[in-house]
């Protein structure tokens, strides 16, 4: 079943993987897991509206789960890069 503009689910997942790998390969300028964060206001201020109204992002809980869902992947630099 086409998911988005004729893309099948498998293709959509493949595109997501390519984006993830591209981001990982371009973000190798000495960044660490500590740099994988959100702007401070998104970590401290509660959402003012919508389904998350009153909630504050719990990035410290969400990131490990996200990496696990990504197959344990963490951004990795290509060989020869910092």
Backbone as JSON, one array per atom type, in Angstrom:
{
  "sequence": "XXXXXXXXXXXXXXXXXXXXXXXXXXXXXXXXXXXXXXXXXXXXXXXXXXXXXXXXXXXXXXXXXXXXXXXXXXXXXXXXXX",
  "N": [[0.84, -1.17, 0.0], [0.68, 2.15, -0.93], [2.36, 4.6, 0.9], [3.18, 7.3, 1.1], [2.95, 9.62, -1.28], [3.15, 7.59, -3.25], [5.24, 6.02, -2.34], [6.28, 2.91, -1.19], [6.06, 1.18, 1.95], [8.45, -0.18, 2.6], [10.32, 1.14, 0.99], [10.14, 3.68, 2.05], [11.2, 3.24, 4.61], [13.79, 2.54, 3.85], [14.68, 4.97, 2.77], [14.66, 6.5, 5.1], [16.71, 5.19, 6.52], [18.89, 5.84, 4.9], [18.98, 8.6, 5.24], [19.56, 8.71, 7.98], [22.14, 7.52, 8.03], [23.53, 9.32, 6.4], [23.36, 11.68, 7.92], [24.8, 10.8, 10.16], [27.33, 10.45, 9.03], [28.0, 13.03, 8.3], [28.1, 14.42, 10.62], [30.49, 14.26, 12.11], [32.35, 15.81, 13.4], [33.83, 15.65, 15.83], [31.78, 15.34, 17.6], [29.89, 14.02, 20.35], [27.83, 11.64, 22.19], [26.75, 13.33, 24.09], [26.27, 15.6, 22.7], [24.02, 15.07, 21.32], [21.22, 16.33, 21.51], [18.46, 18.5, 22.48], [17.19, 21.87, 21.98], [17.45, 23.95, 24.89], [15.01, 25.05, 25.85], [13.13, 23.23, 24.96], [13.65, 21.13, 26.56], [13.13, 21.96, 29.1], [10.79, 23.57, 29.32], [7.3, 23.07, 29.58], [5.02, 21.71, 27.16], [2.72, 23.89, 25.59], [0.35, 23.47, 24.32], [-1.73, 21.18, 22.43], [-1.52, 17.54, 22.05], [0.5, 16.9, 23.78], [0.38, 18.72, 25.78], [1.45, 20.32, 28.71], [3.45, 18.51, 29.14], [6.94, 17.73, 29.47], [9.82, 17.3, 27.49], [11.53, 14.23, 27.75], [14.31, 13.63, 27.13], [16.57, 12.22, 28.01], [15.5, 9.75, 28.61], [14.29, 9.05, 26.25], [16.25, 8.97, 24.16], [17.97, 6.59, 24.5], [16.02, 4.63, 24.0], [15.28, 5.31, 21.41], [17.7, 4.83, 20.01], [17.82, 2.08, 20.43], [15.54, 1.24, 19.02], [16.47, 1.85, 16.52], [18.06, -0.23, 16.0], [20.19, -0.42, 17.74], [21.91, 1.36, 16.75], [24.17, 4.01, 16.79], [25.23, 7.27, 15.92], [27.96, 6.89, 13.83], [31.24, 7.55, 12.85], [32.62, 7.48, 9.57], [35.4, 5.38, 8.64], [38.6, 6.73, 9.31], [37.76, 9.27, 9.87], [37.3, 11.84, 12.37]],
  "CA": [[0.0, 0.0, 0.0], [1.49, 3.38, -0.96], [2.31, 5.32, 2.16], [3.34, 8.74, 0.91], [3.28, 9.93, -2.68], [3.51, 6.41, -4.01], [6.33, 5.24, -1.74], [5.9, 1.75, -0.39], [6.61, 1.24, 3.31], [9.85, -0.62, 2.58], [11.13, 2.21, 0.39], [10.12, 4.76, 3.02], [12.17, 2.85, 5.64], [15.11, 2.63, 3.22], [15.02, 6.39, 2.69], [14.98, 6.9, 6.47], [18.04, 4.66, 6.83], [19.89, 6.62, 4.16], [19.07, 9.91, 5.9], [20.26, 8.47, 9.24], [23.56, 7.29, 7.74], [24.09, 10.57, 5.88], [23.53, 12.56, 9.07], [25.9, 10.28, 10.97], [28.62, 10.67, 8.36], [28.31, 14.45, 8.21], [28.18, 14.99, 11.97], [31.63, 13.61, 12.75], [33.34, 16.82, 13.75], [34.17, 15.57, 17.24], [30.58, 15.29, 18.42], [29.68, 12.81, 21.16], [26.43, 11.46, 22.57], [26.33, 14.5, 24.86], [25.85, 16.63, 21.75], [22.75, 14.62, 20.76], [20.29, 16.95, 22.45], [17.47, 19.45, 21.96], [17.34, 23.2, 22.59], [17.13, 23.94, 26.31], [13.59, 25.33, 26.11], [12.36, 22.01, 24.7], [13.95, 20.19, 27.64], [12.74, 22.53, 30.39], [9.44, 24.14, 29.3], [6.21, 22.15, 29.23], [4.28, 22.06, 25.95], [1.61, 24.77, 25.95], [-0.88, 23.05, 23.66], [-1.65, 19.91, 21.71], [-1.66, 16.3, 22.81], [1.58, 16.84, 24.78], [0.24, 19.88, 26.66], [1.87, 20.1, 30.09], [4.57, 17.56, 29.19], [8.3, 18.18, 29.18], [10.57, 16.24, 26.82], [12.43, 13.43, 28.59], [15.29, 13.17, 26.16], [17.46, 11.23, 28.63], [14.81, 8.47, 28.53], [13.91, 8.77, 24.86], [17.38, 8.66, 23.28], [18.34, 5.17, 24.5], [14.95, 3.88, 23.33], [15.4, 5.61, 19.97], [18.85, 4.08, 19.49], [17.45, 0.67, 20.43], [14.63, 1.06, 17.88], [17.28, 1.96, 15.31], [18.92, -1.4, 15.92], [21.39, -0.19, 18.53], [22.79, 2.27, 16.01], [24.51, 5.36, 17.23], [26.0, 7.85, 14.81], [29.34, 6.41, 13.76], [32.01, 8.22, 11.8], [33.3, 6.59, 8.64], [36.81, 5.16, 8.94], [39.49, 7.82, 8.94], [37.21, 10.56, 10.3], [37.34, 11.96, 13.84]],
  "C": [[0.89, 1.24, 0.0], [1.28, 4.2, 0.31], [2.29, 6.83, 1.94], [3.79, 8.98, -0.52], [3.79, 8.72, -3.45], [4.65, 5.6, -3.44], [5.75, 4.07, -0.96], [6.59, 1.86, 0.97], [8.09, 0.88, 3.32], [10.76, 0.47, 2.03], [11.23, 3.39, 1.36], [11.14, 4.48, 4.13], [13.58, 2.97, 5.09], [15.58, 4.07, 3.13], [15.4, 6.91, 4.07], [16.36, 6.43, 6.89], [19.13, 5.47, 6.15], [20.08, 7.99, 4.8], [19.86, 9.76, 7.2], [21.76, 8.33, 9.0], [24.23, 8.55, 7.22], [24.34, 11.53, 7.03], [24.7, 12.11, 9.93], [27.23, 10.6, 10.33], [28.99, 12.14, 8.27], [28.45, 15.12, 9.57], [29.36, 14.42, 12.75], [32.72, 14.61, 13.13], [33.67, 16.82, 15.22], [32.96, 15.53, 18.15], [30.51, 13.97, 19.18], [28.2, 12.68, 21.46], [25.89, 12.64, 23.36], [25.83, 15.62, 23.95], [24.5, 16.29, 21.11], [21.64, 15.09, 21.68], [19.3, 17.85, 21.72], [17.76, 20.82, 22.56], [16.81, 23.17, 24.03], [15.65, 24.16, 26.59], [12.72, 24.1, 25.88], [12.59, 20.96, 25.79], [13.41, 20.67, 28.99], [11.28, 22.99, 30.42], [8.41, 23.11, 28.87], [5.52, 22.65, 27.96], [3.03, 22.85, 26.35], [0.29, 24.37, 25.31], [-0.67, 21.69, 22.99], [-1.73, 18.71, 22.62], [-0.59, 16.16, 23.9], [1.49, 18.0, 25.78], [0.59, 19.51, 28.11], [3.06, 19.16, 30.23], [5.89, 18.24, 28.86], [9.02, 17.01, 28.52], [11.5, 15.56, 27.8], [13.47, 12.79, 27.68], [16.21, 12.09, 26.73], [16.83, 9.83, 28.63], [14.56, 8.06, 27.08], [15.07, 8.35, 23.98], [17.8, 7.19, 23.32], [17.29, 4.3, 23.8], [15.02, 4.08, 21.82], [16.55, 4.82, 19.35], [18.54, 2.59, 19.43], [16.52, 0.37, 19.25], [15.37, 1.11, 16.56], [18.25, 0.79, 15.2], [20.22, -1.23, 16.68], [22.34, 0.77, 17.86], [22.98, 3.56, 16.78], [25.29, 5.96, 16.08], [27.46, 7.43, 14.89], [30.03, 7.1, 12.6], [32.6, 7.17, 10.86], [34.78, 6.47, 9.01], [37.65, 6.34, 8.48], [38.98, 9.2, 9.31], [37.25, 10.63, 11.81], [36.09, 11.41, 14.49]]
}
